[in-house]
XYZ file of N, CA and C in Angstrom:
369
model
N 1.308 -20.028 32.882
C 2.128 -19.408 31.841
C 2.234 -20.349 30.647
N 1.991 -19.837 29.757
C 1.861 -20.607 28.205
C 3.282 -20.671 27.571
N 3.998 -21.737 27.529
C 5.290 -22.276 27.264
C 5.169 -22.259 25.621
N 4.486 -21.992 25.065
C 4.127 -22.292 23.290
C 4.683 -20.850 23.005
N 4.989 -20.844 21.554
C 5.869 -19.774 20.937
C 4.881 -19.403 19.555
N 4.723 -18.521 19.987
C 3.268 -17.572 18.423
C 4.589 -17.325 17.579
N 4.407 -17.825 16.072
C 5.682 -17.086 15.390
C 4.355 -16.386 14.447
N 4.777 -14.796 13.888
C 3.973 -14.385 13.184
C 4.458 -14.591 11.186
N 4.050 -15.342 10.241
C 4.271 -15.946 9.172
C 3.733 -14.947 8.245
N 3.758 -13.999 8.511
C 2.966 -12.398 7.561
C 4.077 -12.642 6.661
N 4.189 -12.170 5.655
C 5.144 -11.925 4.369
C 5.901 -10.894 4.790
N 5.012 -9.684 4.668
C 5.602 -8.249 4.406
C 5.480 -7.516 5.947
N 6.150 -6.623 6.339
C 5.733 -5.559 7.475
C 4.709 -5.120 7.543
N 5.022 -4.421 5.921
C 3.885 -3.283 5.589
C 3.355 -3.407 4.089
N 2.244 -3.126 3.980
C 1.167 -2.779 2.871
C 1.117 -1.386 2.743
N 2.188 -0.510 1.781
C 1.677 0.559 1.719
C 0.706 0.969 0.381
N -0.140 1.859 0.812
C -1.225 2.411 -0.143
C -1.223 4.073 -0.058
N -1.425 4.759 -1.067
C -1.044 5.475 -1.046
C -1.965 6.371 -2.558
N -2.746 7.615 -2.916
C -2.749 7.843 -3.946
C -2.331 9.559 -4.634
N -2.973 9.347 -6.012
C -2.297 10.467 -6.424
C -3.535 11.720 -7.153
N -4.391 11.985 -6.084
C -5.585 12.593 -6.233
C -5.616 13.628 -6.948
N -5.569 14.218 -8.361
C -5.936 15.377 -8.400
C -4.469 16.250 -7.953
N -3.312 15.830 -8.159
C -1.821 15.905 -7.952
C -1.221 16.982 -9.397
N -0.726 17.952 -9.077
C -0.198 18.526 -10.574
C 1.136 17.481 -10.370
N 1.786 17.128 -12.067
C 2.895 16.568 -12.481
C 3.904 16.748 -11.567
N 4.249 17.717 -11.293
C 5.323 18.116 -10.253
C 5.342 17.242 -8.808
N 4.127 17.462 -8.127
C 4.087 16.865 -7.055
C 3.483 14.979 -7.250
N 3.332 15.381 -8.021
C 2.853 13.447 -8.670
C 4.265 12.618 -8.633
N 5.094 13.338 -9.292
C 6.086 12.822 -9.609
C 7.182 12.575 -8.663
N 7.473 13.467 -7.312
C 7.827 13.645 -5.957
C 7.181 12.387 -5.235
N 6.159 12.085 -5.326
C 5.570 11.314 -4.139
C 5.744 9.638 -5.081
N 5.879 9.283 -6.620
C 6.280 8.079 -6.764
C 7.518 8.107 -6.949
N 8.762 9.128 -6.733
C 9.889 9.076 -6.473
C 10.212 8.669 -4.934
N 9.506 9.340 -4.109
C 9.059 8.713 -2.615
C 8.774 7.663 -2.484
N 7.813 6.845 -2.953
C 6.856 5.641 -2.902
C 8.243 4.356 -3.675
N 8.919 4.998 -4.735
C 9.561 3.716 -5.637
C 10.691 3.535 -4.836
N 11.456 5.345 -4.570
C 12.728 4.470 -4.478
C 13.275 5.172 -3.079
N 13.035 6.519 -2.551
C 13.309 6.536 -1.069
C 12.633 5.598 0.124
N 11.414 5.319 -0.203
C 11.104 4.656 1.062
C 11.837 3.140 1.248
N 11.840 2.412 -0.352
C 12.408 1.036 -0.315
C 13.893 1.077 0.144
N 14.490 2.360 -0.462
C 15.904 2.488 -0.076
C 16.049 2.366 1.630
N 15.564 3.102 2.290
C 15.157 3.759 3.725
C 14.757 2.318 4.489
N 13.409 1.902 4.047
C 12.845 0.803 4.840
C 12.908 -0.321 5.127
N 13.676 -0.898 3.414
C 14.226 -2.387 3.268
C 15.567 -2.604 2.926
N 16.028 -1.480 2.461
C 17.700 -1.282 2.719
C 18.321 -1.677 3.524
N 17.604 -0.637 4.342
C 18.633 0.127 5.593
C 18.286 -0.623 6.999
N 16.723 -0.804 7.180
C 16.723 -1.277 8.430
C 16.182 -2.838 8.245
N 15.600 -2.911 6.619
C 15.170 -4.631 6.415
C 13.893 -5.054 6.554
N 13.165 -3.710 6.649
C 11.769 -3.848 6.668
C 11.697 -4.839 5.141
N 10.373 -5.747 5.128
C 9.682 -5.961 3.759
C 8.511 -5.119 3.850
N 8.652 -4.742 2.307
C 7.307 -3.837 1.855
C 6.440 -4.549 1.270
N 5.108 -4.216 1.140
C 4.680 -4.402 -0.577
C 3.714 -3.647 -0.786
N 4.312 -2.843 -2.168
C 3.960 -1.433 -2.771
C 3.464 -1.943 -3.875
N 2.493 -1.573 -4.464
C 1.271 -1.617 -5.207
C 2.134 -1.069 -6.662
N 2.032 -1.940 -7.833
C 2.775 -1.589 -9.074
C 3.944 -2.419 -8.850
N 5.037 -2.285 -8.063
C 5.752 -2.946 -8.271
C 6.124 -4.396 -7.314
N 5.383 -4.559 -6.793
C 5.248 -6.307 -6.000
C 4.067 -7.044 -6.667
N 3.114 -6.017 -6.940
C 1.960 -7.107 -7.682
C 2.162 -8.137 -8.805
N 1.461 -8.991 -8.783
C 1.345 -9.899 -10.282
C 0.793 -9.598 -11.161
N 1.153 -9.489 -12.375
C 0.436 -9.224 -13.271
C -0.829 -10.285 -13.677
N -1.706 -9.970 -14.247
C -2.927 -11.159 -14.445
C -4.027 -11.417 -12.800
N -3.376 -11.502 -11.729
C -3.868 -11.600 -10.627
C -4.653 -10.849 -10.225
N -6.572 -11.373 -10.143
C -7.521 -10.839 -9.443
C -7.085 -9.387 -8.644
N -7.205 -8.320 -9.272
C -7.195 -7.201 -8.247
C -7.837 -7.005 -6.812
N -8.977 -7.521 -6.357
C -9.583 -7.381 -5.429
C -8.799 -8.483 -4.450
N -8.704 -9.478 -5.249
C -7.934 -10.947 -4.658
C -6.949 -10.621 -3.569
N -6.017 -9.706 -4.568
C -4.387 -9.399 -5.003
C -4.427 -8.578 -3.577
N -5.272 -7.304 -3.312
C -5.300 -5.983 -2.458
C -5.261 -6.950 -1.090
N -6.924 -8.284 -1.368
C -7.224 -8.773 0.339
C -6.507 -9.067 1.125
N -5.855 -10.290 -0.599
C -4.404 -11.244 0.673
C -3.270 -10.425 0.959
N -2.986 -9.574 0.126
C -1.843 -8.516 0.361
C -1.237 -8.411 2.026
N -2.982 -7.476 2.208
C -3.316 -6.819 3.404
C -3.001 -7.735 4.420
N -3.745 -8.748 4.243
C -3.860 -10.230 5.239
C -2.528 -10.558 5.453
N -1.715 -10.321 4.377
C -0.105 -11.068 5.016
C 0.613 -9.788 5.339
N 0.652 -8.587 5.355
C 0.900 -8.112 5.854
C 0.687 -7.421 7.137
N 2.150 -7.192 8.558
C 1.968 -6.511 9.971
C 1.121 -5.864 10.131
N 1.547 -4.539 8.942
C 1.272 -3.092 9.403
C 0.370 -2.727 7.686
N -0.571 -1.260 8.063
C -1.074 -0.997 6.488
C -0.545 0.427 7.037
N 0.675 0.903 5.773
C 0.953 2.539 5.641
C 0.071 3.301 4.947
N -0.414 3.992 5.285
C -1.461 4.863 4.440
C -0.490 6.420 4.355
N 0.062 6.252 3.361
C 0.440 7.738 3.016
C -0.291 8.851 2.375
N -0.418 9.803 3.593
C -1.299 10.746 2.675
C -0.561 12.134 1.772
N -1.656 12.418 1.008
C -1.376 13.365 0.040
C -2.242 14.290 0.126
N -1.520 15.402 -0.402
C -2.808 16.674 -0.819
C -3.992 15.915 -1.389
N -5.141 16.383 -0.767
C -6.145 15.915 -1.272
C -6.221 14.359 -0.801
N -6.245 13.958 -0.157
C -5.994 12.441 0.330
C -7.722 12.297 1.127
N -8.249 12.943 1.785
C -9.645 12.776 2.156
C -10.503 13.337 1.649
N -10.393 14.104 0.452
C -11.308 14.944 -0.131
C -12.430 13.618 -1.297
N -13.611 14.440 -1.832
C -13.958 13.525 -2.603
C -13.851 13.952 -3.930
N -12.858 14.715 -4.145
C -12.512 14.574 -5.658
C -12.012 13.759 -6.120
N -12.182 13.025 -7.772
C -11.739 11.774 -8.037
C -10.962 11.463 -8.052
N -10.067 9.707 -7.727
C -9.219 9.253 -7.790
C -8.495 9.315 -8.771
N -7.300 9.270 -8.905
C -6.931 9.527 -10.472
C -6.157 8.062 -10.083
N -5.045 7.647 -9.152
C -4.233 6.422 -8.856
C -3.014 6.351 -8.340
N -2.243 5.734 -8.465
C -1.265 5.817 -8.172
C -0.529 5.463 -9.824
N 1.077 5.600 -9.649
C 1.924 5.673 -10.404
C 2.556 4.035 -10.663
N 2.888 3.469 -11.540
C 2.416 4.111 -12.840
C 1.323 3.954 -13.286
N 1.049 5.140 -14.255
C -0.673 4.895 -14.743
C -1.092 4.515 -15.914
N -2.101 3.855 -15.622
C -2.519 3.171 -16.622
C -4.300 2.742 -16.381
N -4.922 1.954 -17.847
C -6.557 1.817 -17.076
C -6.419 0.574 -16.046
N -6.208 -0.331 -16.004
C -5.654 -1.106 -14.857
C -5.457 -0.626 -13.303
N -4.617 -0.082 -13.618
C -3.675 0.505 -12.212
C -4.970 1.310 -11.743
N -5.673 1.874 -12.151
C -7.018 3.180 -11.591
C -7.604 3.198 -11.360
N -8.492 1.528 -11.840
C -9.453 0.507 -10.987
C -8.754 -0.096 -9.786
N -7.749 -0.679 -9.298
C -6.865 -1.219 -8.859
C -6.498 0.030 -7.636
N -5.937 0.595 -7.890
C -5.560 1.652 -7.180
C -6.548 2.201 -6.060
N -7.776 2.535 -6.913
C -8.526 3.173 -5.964
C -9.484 2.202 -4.875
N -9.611 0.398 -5.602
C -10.328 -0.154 -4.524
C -8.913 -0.268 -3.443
N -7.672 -0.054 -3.478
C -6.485 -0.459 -2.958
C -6.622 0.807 -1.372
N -6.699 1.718 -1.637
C -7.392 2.651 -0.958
C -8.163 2.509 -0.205
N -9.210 1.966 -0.662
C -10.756 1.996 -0.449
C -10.746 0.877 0.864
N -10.153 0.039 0.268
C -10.319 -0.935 1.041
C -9.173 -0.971 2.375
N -8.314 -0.777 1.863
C -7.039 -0.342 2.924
C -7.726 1.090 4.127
N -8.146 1.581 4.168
C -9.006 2.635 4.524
C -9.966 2.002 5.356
N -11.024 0.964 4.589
C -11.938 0.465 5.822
C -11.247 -0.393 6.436
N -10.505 -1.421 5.818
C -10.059 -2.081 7.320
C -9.461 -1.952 7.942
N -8.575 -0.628 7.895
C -8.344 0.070 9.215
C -9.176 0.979 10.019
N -10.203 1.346 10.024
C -11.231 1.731 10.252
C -11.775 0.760 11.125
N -11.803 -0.556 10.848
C -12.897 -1.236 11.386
C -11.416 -2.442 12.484
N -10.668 -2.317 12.109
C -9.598 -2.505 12.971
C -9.869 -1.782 14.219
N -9.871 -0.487 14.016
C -9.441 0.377 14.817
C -10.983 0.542 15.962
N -12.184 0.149 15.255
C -12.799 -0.482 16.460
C -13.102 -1.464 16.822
N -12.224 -2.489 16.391
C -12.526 -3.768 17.243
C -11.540 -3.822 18.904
């Protein structure tokens, strides 16, 4: 029996990713009202989860591809929230808020959050 103690030093719980495909205004606007302020209220409020949600934990200036890897890497868990249109291949449009930044950003955030759970999931 191994007397040593694993502490896990992840930052966050969760990495959520999440996008806004081809979304009319209405429901765009529902799901980053979801994403900003019910889930943080709900998850890190209430029970103390740490998040980190894409737009508002990122750094500004910081390597996007960089920014998504280590994200992932320090974070438990990856939430993949889906949306209408969430596996289809119509184009990404991003997540909220938008901008040309956020849409490059957004969609490798996806992309990549997507395969390595994928490839998680067969190791």
């Amino acid at each position: 029996m191994c007397s040593c103690y694993c502490t896990d030093v992840r930052e966050y719980d969760a990495y959520v990713i999440y996008q806004t495909q081809s979304l009319d205004k209405v429901t765009e606007d529902k799901l980053c009202w979801f994403i900003t302020v019910i889930l943080p209220s709900v998850l890190e409020e209430k029970c103390g989860y740490q998040l980190f949600i894409h737009g508002r934990d990122d750094i500004p200036g910081e390597d996007c591809l960089e920014q998504v890897e280590e994200r992932m890497e320090q974070s438990r868990r990856l939430m993949i929230i889906l949306t209408p249109g969430s596996g289809s291949d119509s184009e990404i449009i991003d997540q909220c808020p938008a901008s040309a930044q956020n849409s490059i950003t957004g969609s490798c955030d996806w992309q990549v959050g997507v395969i390595i759970s994928y490839l998680k999931m067969l190791s």
